PDB file of C-alpha atoms in Angstrom:
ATOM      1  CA  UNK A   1     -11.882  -1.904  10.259  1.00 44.00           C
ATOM      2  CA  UNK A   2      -9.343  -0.088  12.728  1.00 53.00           C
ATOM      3  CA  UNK A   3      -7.328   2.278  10.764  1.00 62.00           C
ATOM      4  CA  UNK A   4      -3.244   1.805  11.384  1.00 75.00           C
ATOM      5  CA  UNK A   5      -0.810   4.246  11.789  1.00 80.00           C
ATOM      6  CA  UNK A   6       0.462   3.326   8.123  1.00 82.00           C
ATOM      7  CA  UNK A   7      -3.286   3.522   6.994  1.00 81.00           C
ATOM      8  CA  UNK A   8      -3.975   7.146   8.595  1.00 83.00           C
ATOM      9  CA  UNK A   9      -1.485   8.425   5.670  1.00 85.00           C
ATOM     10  CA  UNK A  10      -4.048   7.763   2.963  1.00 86.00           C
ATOM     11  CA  UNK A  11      -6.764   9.024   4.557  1.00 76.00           C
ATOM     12  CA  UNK A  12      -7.632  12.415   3.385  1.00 76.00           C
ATOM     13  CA  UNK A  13      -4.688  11.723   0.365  1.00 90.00           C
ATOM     14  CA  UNK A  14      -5.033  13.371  -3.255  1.00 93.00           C
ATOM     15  CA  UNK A  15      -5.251   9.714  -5.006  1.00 93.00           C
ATOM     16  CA  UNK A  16      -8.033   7.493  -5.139  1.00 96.00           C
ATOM     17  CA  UNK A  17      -7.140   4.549  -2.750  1.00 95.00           C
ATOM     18  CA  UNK A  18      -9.026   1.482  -1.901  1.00 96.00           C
ATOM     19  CA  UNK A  19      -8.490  -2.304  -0.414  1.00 94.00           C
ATOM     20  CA  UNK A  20     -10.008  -5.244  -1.859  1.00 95.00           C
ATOM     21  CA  UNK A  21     -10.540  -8.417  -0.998  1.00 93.00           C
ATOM     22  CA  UNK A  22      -9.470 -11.372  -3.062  1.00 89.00           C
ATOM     23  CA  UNK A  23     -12.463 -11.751  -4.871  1.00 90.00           C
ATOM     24  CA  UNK A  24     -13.192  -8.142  -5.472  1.00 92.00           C
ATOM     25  CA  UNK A  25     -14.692  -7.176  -2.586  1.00 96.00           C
ATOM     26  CA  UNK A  26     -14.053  -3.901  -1.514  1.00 97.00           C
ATOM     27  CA  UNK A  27     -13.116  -3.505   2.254  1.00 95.00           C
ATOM     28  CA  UNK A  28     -12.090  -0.139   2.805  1.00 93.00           C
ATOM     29  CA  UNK A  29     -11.644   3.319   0.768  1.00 94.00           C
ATOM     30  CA  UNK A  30     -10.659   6.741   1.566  1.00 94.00           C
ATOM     31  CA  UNK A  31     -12.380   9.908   1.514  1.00 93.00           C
ATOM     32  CA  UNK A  32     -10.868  10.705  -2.019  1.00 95.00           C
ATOM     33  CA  UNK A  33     -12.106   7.271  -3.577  1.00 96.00           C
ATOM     34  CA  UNK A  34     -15.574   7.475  -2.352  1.00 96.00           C
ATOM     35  CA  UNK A  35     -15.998  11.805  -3.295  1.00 95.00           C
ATOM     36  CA  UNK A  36     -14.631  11.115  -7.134  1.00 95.00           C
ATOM     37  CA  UNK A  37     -17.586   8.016  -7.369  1.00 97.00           C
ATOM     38  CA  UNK A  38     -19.837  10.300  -5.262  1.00 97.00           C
ATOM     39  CA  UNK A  39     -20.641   7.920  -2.707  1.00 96.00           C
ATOM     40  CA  UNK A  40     -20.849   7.640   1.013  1.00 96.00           C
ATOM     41  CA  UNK A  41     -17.713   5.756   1.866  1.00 94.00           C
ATOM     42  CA  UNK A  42     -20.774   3.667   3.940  1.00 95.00           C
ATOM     43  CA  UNK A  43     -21.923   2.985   0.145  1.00 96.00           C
ATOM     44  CA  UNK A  44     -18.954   1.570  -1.160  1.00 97.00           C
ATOM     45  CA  UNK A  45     -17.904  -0.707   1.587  1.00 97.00           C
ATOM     46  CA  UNK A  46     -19.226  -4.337   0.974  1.00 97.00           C
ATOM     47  CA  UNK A  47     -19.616  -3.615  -2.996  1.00 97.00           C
ATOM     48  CA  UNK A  48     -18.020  -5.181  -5.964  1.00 96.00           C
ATOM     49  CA  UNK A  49     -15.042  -3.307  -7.824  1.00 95.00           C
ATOM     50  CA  UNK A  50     -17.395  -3.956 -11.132  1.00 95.00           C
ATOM     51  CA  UNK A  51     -20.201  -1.692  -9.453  1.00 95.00           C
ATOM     52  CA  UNK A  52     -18.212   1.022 -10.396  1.00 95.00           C
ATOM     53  CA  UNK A  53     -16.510   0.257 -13.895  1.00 96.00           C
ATOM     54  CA  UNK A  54     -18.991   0.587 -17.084  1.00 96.00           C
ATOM     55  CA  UNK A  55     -19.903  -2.638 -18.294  1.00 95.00           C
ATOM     56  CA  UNK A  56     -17.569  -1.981 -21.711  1.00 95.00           C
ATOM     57  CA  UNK A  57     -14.748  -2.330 -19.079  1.00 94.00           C
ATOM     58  CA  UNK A  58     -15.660  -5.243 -17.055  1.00 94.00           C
ATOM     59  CA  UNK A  59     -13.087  -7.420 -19.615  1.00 93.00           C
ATOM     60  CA  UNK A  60     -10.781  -4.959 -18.703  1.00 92.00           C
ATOM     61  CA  UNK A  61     -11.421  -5.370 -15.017  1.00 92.00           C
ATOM     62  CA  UNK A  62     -11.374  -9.136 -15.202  1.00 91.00           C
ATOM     63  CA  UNK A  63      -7.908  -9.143 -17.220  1.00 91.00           C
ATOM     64  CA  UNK A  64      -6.518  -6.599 -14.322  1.00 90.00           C
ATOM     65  CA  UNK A  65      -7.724  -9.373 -11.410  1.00 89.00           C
ATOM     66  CA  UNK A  66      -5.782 -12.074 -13.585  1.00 89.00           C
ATOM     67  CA  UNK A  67      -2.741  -9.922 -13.801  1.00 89.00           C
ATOM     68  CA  UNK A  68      -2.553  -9.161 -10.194  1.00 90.00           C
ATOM     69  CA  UNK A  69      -3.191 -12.985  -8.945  1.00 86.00           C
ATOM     70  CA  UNK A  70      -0.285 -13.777 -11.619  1.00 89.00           C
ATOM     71  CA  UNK A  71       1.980 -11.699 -11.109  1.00 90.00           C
ATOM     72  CA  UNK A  72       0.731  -9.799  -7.571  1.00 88.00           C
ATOM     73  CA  UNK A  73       0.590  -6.592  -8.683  1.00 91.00           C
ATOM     74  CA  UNK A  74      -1.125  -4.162 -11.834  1.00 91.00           C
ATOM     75  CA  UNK A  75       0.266  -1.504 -13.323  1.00 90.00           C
ATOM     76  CA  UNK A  76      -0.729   0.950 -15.330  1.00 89.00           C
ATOM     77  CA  UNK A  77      -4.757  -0.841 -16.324  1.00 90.00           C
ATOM     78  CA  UNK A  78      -7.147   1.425 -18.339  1.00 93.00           C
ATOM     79  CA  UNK A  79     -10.294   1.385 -17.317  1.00 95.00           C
ATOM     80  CA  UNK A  80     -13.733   3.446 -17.388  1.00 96.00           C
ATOM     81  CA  UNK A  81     -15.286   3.993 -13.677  1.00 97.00           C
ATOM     82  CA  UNK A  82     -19.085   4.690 -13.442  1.00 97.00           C
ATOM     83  CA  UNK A  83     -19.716   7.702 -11.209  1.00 97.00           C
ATOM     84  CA  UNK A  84     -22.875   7.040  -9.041  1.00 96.00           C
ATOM     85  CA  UNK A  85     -24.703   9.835 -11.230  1.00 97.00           C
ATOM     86  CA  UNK A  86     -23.845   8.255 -14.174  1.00 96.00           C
ATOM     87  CA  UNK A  87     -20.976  10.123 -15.277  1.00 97.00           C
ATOM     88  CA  UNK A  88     -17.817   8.112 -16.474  1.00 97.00           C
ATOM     89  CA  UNK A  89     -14.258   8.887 -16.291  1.00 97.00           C
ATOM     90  CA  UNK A  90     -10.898   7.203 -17.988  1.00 96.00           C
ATOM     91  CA  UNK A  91      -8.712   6.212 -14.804  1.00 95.00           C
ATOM     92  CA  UNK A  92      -5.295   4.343 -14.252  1.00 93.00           C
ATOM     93  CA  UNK A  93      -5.403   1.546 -12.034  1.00 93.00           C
ATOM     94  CA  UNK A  94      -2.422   0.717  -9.931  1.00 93.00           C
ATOM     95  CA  UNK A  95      -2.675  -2.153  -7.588  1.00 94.00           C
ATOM     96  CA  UNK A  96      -0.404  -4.117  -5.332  1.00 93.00           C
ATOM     97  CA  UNK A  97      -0.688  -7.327  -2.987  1.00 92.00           C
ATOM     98  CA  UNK A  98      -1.738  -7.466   0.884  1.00 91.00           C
ATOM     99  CA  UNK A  99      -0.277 -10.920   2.149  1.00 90.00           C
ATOM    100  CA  UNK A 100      -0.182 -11.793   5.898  1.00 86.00           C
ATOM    101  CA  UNK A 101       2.580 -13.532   7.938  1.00 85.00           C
ATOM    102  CA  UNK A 102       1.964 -16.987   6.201  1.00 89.00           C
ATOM    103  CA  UNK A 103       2.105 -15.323   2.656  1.00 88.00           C
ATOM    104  CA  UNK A 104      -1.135 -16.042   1.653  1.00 88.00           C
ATOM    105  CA  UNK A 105      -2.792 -13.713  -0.719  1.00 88.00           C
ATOM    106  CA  UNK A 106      -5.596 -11.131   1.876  1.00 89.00           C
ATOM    107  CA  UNK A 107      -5.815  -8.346  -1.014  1.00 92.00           C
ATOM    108  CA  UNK A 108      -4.607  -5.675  -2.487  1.00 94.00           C
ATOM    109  CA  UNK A 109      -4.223  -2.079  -2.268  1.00 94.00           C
ATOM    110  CA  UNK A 110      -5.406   0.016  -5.413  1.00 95.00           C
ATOM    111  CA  UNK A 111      -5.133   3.340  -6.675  1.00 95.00           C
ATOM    112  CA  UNK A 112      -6.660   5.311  -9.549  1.00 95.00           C
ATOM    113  CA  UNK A 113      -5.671   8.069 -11.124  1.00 95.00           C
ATOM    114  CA  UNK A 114      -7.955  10.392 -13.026  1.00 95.00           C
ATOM    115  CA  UNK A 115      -7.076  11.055 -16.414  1.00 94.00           C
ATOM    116  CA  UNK A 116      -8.933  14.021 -16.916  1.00 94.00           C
ATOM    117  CA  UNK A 117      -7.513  14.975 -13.787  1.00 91.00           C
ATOM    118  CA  UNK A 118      -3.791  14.287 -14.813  1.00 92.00           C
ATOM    119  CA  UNK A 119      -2.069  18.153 -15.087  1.00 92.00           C
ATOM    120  CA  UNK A 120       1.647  19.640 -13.986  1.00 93.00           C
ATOM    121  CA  UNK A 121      -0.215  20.786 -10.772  1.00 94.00           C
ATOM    122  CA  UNK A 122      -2.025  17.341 -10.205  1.00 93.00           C
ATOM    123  CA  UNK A 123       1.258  15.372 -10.454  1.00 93.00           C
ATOM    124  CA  UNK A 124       3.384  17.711  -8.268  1.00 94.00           C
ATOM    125  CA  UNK A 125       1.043  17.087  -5.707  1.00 94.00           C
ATOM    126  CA  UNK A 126       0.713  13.080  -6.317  1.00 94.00           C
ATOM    127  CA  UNK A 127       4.707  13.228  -6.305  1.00 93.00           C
ATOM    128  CA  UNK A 128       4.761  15.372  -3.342  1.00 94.00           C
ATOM    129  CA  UNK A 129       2.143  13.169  -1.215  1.00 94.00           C
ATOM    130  CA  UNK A 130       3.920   9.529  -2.713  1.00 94.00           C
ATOM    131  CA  UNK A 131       7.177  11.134  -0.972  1.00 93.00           C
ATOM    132  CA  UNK A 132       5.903  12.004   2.090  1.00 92.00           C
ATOM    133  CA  UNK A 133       3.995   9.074   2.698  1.00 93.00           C
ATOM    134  CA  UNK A 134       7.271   7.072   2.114  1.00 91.00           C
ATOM    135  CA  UNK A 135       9.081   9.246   4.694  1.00 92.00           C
ATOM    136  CA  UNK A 136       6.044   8.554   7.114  1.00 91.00           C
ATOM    137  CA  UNK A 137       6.027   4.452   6.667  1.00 92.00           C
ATOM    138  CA  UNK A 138      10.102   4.890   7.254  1.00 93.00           C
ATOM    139  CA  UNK A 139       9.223   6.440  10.111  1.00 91.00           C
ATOM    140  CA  UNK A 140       6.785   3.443  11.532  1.00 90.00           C
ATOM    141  CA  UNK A 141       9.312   1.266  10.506  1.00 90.00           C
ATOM    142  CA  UNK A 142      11.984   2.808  12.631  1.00 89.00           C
ATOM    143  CA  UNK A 143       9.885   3.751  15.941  1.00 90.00           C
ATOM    144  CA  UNK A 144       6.786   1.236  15.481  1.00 86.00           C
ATOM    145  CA  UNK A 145       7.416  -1.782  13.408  1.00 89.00           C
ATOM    146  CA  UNK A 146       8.189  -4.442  15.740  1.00 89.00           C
ATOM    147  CA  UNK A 147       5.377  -3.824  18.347  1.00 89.00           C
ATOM    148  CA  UNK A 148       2.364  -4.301  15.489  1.00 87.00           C
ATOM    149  CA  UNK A 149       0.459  -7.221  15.449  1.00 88.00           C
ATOM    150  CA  UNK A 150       0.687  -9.721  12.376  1.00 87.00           C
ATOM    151  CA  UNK A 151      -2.310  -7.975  10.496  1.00 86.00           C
ATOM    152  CA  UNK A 152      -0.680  -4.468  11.245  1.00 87.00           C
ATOM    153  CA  UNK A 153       2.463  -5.400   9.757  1.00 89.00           C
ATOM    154  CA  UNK A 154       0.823  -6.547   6.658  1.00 88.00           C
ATOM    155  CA  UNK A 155      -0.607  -3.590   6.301  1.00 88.00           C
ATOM    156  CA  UNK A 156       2.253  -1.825   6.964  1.00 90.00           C
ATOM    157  CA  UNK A 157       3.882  -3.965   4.388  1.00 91.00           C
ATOM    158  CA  UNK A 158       1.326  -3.507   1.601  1.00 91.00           C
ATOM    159  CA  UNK A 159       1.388  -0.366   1.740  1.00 92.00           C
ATOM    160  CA  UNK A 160       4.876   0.434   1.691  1.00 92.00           C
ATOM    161  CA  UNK A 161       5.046  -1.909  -1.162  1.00 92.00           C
ATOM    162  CA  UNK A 162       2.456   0.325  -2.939  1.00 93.00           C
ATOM    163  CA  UNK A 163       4.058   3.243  -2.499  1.00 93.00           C
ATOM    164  CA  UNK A 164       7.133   2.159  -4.081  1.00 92.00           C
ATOM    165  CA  UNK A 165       5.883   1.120  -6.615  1.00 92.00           C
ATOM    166  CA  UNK A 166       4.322   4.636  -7.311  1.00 92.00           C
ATOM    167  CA  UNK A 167       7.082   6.343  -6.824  1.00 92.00           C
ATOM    168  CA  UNK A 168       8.621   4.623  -9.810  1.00 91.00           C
ATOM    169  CA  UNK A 169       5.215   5.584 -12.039  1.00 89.00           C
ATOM    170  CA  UNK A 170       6.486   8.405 -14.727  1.00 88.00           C
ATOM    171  CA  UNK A 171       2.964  10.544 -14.223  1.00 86.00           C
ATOM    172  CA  UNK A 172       4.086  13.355 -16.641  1.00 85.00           C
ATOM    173  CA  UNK A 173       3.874  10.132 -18.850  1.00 83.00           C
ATOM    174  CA  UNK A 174       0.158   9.758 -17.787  1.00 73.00           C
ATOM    175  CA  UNK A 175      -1.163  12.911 -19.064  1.00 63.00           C
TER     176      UNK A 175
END
């Protein structure tokens, strides 16, 4: 999958991100995603989202997918993610809708948070990098925008929509 401009800013970024189909599917992850499951990003591509929740979550998982084809968005989901050693850790799913130029539904963009992860340090950094990546989709917006193709600008689109929506996440609240 060609990485956008507007994709390139979540590359090597402090949160867990990944794309999904819309049946669960996932289609792409960064670098942060696949290190925290300890996977190969080539591992994860191609796999179910329930691969990597513990099955006493998969309810939880299920009532997330219904909540996002609902409503288009999830905020704020406990679940329990399944390391590929084994390990588990509590994380906080956030997830918003990819539609293209027709509106219909393509996927959404997700990110977890670690819990045990969650510190003043952690979320300065989160709140730093949501800000910054803001600034950097304003910026393709300004300069860039109108020459993307259709699937480019629903990127583009998704993600700024995600990104709004975690700048308004309290994350001192999620400690």
């Amino acid at each position: 999958m060609p990485q956008t401009e507007a994709r390139k800013t979540l590359k090597d970024a402090p949160v867990m991100w990944r794309r999904i189909n819309s049946i669960g599917i996932i289609l792409d992850c960064n670098s942060t995603y696949a290190a925290n499951l300890g996977y190969a990003k080539s591992e994860i591509l191609g796999r179910s989202i329930f691969e990597h929740v513990v099955k006493d979550s998969w309810e939880a998982m299920n009532e997330s997918l219904k909540s996002w084809f609902e409503t288009g968005k999830v905020t704020d989901r406990k679940i329990t993610f399944k390391r590929q050693d084994g390990s588990t850790f509590p994380g906080l799913l956030q997830a918003t809708s990819i539609y293209d130029e027709n509106n219909n539904l393509l996927g959404s963009n997700t990110v977890i948070f670690d819990l045990t992860q969650m510190n003043s340090e952690k979320i300065k950094e989160y709140e730093e990098f949501f800000k910054d990546a803001k600034n950097r989709l304003d910026e393709i917006k300004e300069k860039e925008y109108d020459q993307l193709d259709e699937n480019s600008k629903s990127e583009y689109d998704g993600l700024k929509k995600m990104f709004e929506m975690l700048l308004e996440v309290n994350l001192a609240e999620l400690k």
